[in-house]
Short mmCIF file of C-alpha atoms in Angstrom, two decimals:
data_model
loop_
_atom_site.label_atom_id
_atom_site.label_comp_id
_atom_site.label_asym_id
_atom_site.label_seq_id
_atom_site.Cartn_x
_atom_site.Cartn_y
_atom_site.Cartn_z
CA MET A 1279 -55.55 40.66 24.63
CA ILE A 1280 -53.29 41.27 21.95
CA GLY A 1281 -50.19 39.49 21.44
CA SER A 1282 -50.59 36.41 23.08
CA ARG A 1283 -52.20 33.07 21.37
CA PRO A 1284 -55.57 31.16 21.02
CA GLN A 1285 -55.68 27.64 22.63
CA SER A 1286 -56.61 26.40 19.55
CA GLN A 1287 -54.01 28.38 17.84
CA GLN A 1288 -51.21 24.75 17.38
CA GLY A 1289 -47.36 24.93 15.31
CA PHE A 1290 -43.73 26.08 16.01
CA SER A 1291 -42.88 29.22 16.58
CA LEU A 1292 -39.87 30.81 14.43
CA LEU A 1293 -37.10 30.51 16.29
CA GLU A 1294 -38.11 26.60 17.23
CA VAL A 1295 -38.10 25.70 13.47
CA ILE A 1296 -34.78 27.91 13.17
CA ALA A 1297 -32.96 25.91 16.29
CA ALA A 1298 -34.60 22.58 13.90
CA ILE A 1299 -33.03 23.60 11.08
CA MET A 1300 -29.60 24.73 12.23
CA LEU A 1301 -29.26 21.10 14.38
CA LEU A 1302 -30.04 20.08 10.83
CA ALA A 1303 -27.32 21.27 9.47
CA ILE A 1304 -24.69 20.33 12.05
CA ALA A 1305 -25.59 16.27 12.01
CA PHE A 1306 -25.73 17.43 7.78
CA THR A 1307 -22.04 18.54 8.75
CA ALA A 1308 -20.72 16.39 10.63
CA LEU A 1309 -22.30 13.33 9.01
CA MET A 1310 -20.12 14.40 5.55
CA LYS A 1311 -17.39 14.19 7.28
CA VAL A 1312 -17.54 10.71 7.73
CA ALA A 1313 -18.47 9.81 4.38
CA GLY A 1314 -15.14 11.90 3.09
CA ALA A 1315 -13.30 10.16 5.50
CA SER A 1316 -15.13 7.19 4.33
CA ILE A 1317 -13.98 7.76 0.51
CA SER A 1318 -10.68 8.88 1.71
CA LEU A 1319 -9.79 5.52 3.41
CA SER A 1320 -11.12 3.14 0.54
CA GLN A 1321 -8.58 5.14 -2.04
CA ASN A 1322 -6.07 4.51 0.13
CA ALA A 1323 -6.92 0.62 0.56
CA ALA A 1324 -7.47 0.81 -2.95
CA GLU A 1325 -3.85 1.60 -3.78
CA HIS A 1326 -2.35 -0.73 -1.61
CA SER A 1327 -4.14 -3.02 -2.41
CA GLU A 1328 -2.76 -2.30 -6.26
CA ALA A 1329 0.74 -2.41 -4.59
CA ALA A 1330 0.50 -5.21 -3.21
CA MET A 1331 -0.33 -6.39 -6.85
CA TRP A 1332 2.08 -5.42 -8.34
CA ALA A 1333 4.33 -6.72 -5.46
CA ARG A 1334 3.51 -9.90 -6.16
CA SER A 1335 3.61 -10.12 -9.59
CA LEU A 1336 7.46 -8.68 -9.83
CA LEU A 1337 7.83 -11.43 -6.68
CA ASP A 1338 6.95 -14.75 -8.72
CA THR A 1339 7.95 -12.93 -11.64
CA ALA A 1340 11.73 -11.64 -11.11
CA PHE A 1341 15.36 -13.86 -12.35
CA VAL A 1342 12.61 -16.55 -13.39
CA GLY A 1343 15.49 -17.77 -16.29
CA GLU A 1344 18.72 -15.37 -15.27
CA PRO A 1345 20.61 -15.99 -12.64
CA LEU A 1346 20.09 -14.85 -9.06
CA GLN A 1347 22.32 -11.50 -8.42
CA ALA A 1348 22.70 -9.57 -6.22
CA GLY A 1349 22.18 -5.26 -6.49
CA SER A 1350 19.64 -3.07 -6.28
CA ARG A 1351 17.21 -3.09 -10.43
CA SER A 1352 14.26 0.14 -10.72
CA GLY A 1353 11.46 0.03 -13.10
CA GLN A 1354 7.51 1.36 -13.39
CA PHE A 1355 4.75 -0.75 -13.27
CA ASP A 1356 2.48 2.20 -15.31
CA ARG A 1357 2.14 5.48 -14.71
CA LYS A 1358 0.79 5.80 -11.48
CA TYR A 1359 3.14 3.02 -9.67
CA ARG A 1360 7.42 2.38 -9.59
CA TRP A 1361 9.63 0.27 -7.67
CA ARG A 1362 12.76 -0.64 -6.19
CA LEU A 1363 14.46 -4.38 -5.92
CA ASP A 1364 17.74 -5.17 -3.71
CA VAL A 1365 18.97 -7.98 -3.63
CA SER A 1366 20.89 -9.51 -0.85
CA PRO A 1367 22.47 -12.89 -0.16
CA TRP A 1368 21.21 -14.55 3.20
CA ASN A 1369 21.98 -15.87 6.27
CA GLU A 1370 21.31 -16.07 10.14
CA ALA A 1371 22.67 -13.25 11.97
CA GLY A 1372 25.83 -13.30 12.78
CA ALA A 1373 25.90 -16.87 11.46
CA ALA A 1374 28.79 -17.55 9.21
CA PRO A 1375 26.80 -18.07 5.25
CA PRO A 1376 27.10 -22.24 4.81
CA ALA A 1377 29.37 -24.12 2.85
CA ALA A 1378 25.95 -25.40 0.37
CA PRO A 1379 25.12 -25.35 -3.13
CA LEU A 1380 21.31 -23.88 -2.18
CA HIS A 1381 21.63 -20.19 -1.66
CA LEU A 1382 19.08 -17.94 0.28
CA TYR A 1383 18.95 -14.13 -0.93
CA GLN A 1384 16.47 -12.11 0.56
CA LEU A 1385 14.30 -9.69 -2.49
CA ASP A 1386 13.52 -5.68 -0.69
CA LEU A 1387 10.52 -4.43 -3.11
CA ASP A 1388 9.68 -0.78 -2.22
CA VAL A 1389 6.50 -0.01 -4.53
CA LEU A 1390 5.95 3.46 -4.38
CA TRP A 1391 2.92 6.34 -6.05
CA GLY A 1392 2.05 9.29 -5.82
CA PRO A 1393 4.03 12.13 -5.76
CA PRO A 1394 7.70 11.73 -6.14
CA ALA A 1395 7.88 15.22 -3.69
CA HIS A 1396 5.87 13.23 -0.74
CA PRO A 1397 5.59 9.28 -2.20
CA ARG A 1398 3.20 6.94 -0.43
CA SER A 1399 5.30 3.42 0.07
CA ALA A 1400 5.00 -0.06 0.47
CA HIS A 1401 7.59 -3.04 1.50
CA PHE A 1402 6.97 -6.03 1.06
CA ARG A 1403 10.37 -8.74 1.74
CA THR A 1404 10.72 -12.75 0.82
CA LEU A 1405 13.62 -14.62 0.93
CA ARG A 1406 14.23 -16.72 -2.67
CA LEU A 1407 16.29 -20.11 -2.57
CA THR A 1408 18.57 -20.82 -5.09
CA GLY A 1409 20.97 -24.15 -6.66
CA PRO A 1410 23.87 -24.14 -8.21
CA GLN A 1411 23.68 -23.32 -12.00
CA THR A 1412 26.09 -24.39 -14.77
CA ASP A 1413 27.96 -22.26 -17.68
CA GLY A 1414 27.27 -23.02 -21.02
CA SER A 1415 29.39 -26.51 -20.87
CA GLY A 1416 27.22 -28.09 -17.70
CA ASN A 1417 29.69 -27.08 -15.80
CA MET A 1418 28.41 -26.41 -12.60
CA GLN A 1419 28.85 -22.64 -11.20
CA ALA A 1420 28.87 -20.92 -7.42
CA PRO A 1421 25.51 -18.74 -7.83
CA ARG A 1422 26.97 -14.95 -8.14
#
């Protein structure tokens, strides 16, 4: 017979091979999308970890050797990361500040990176306790 295969001939038809290649291409595309997303998430996590490292360093060394003062400061860690630190006296909501020699200050730190038009950021907040400070003659001064 013309066009029929003998029983001894085995294998895949061209249509089956094309279908298998198409299925592999679709699976490979999906796998590459997952791998790309994984790389993006890893880079994002690394950037946030580095921002946290810079923040910890700044918060650990802020106002060491100088009196703590309310206000704002800003600067740059390196070419990629920049920061803004806001310091304000802290007291419980609705409560009058205590008349004690120790005072709490709230430090709010924003670490920014990426393009200035669309920066990425991480926010850090901590409290810092200050005691009475002395002027050059040893007399006590109220914290500023």
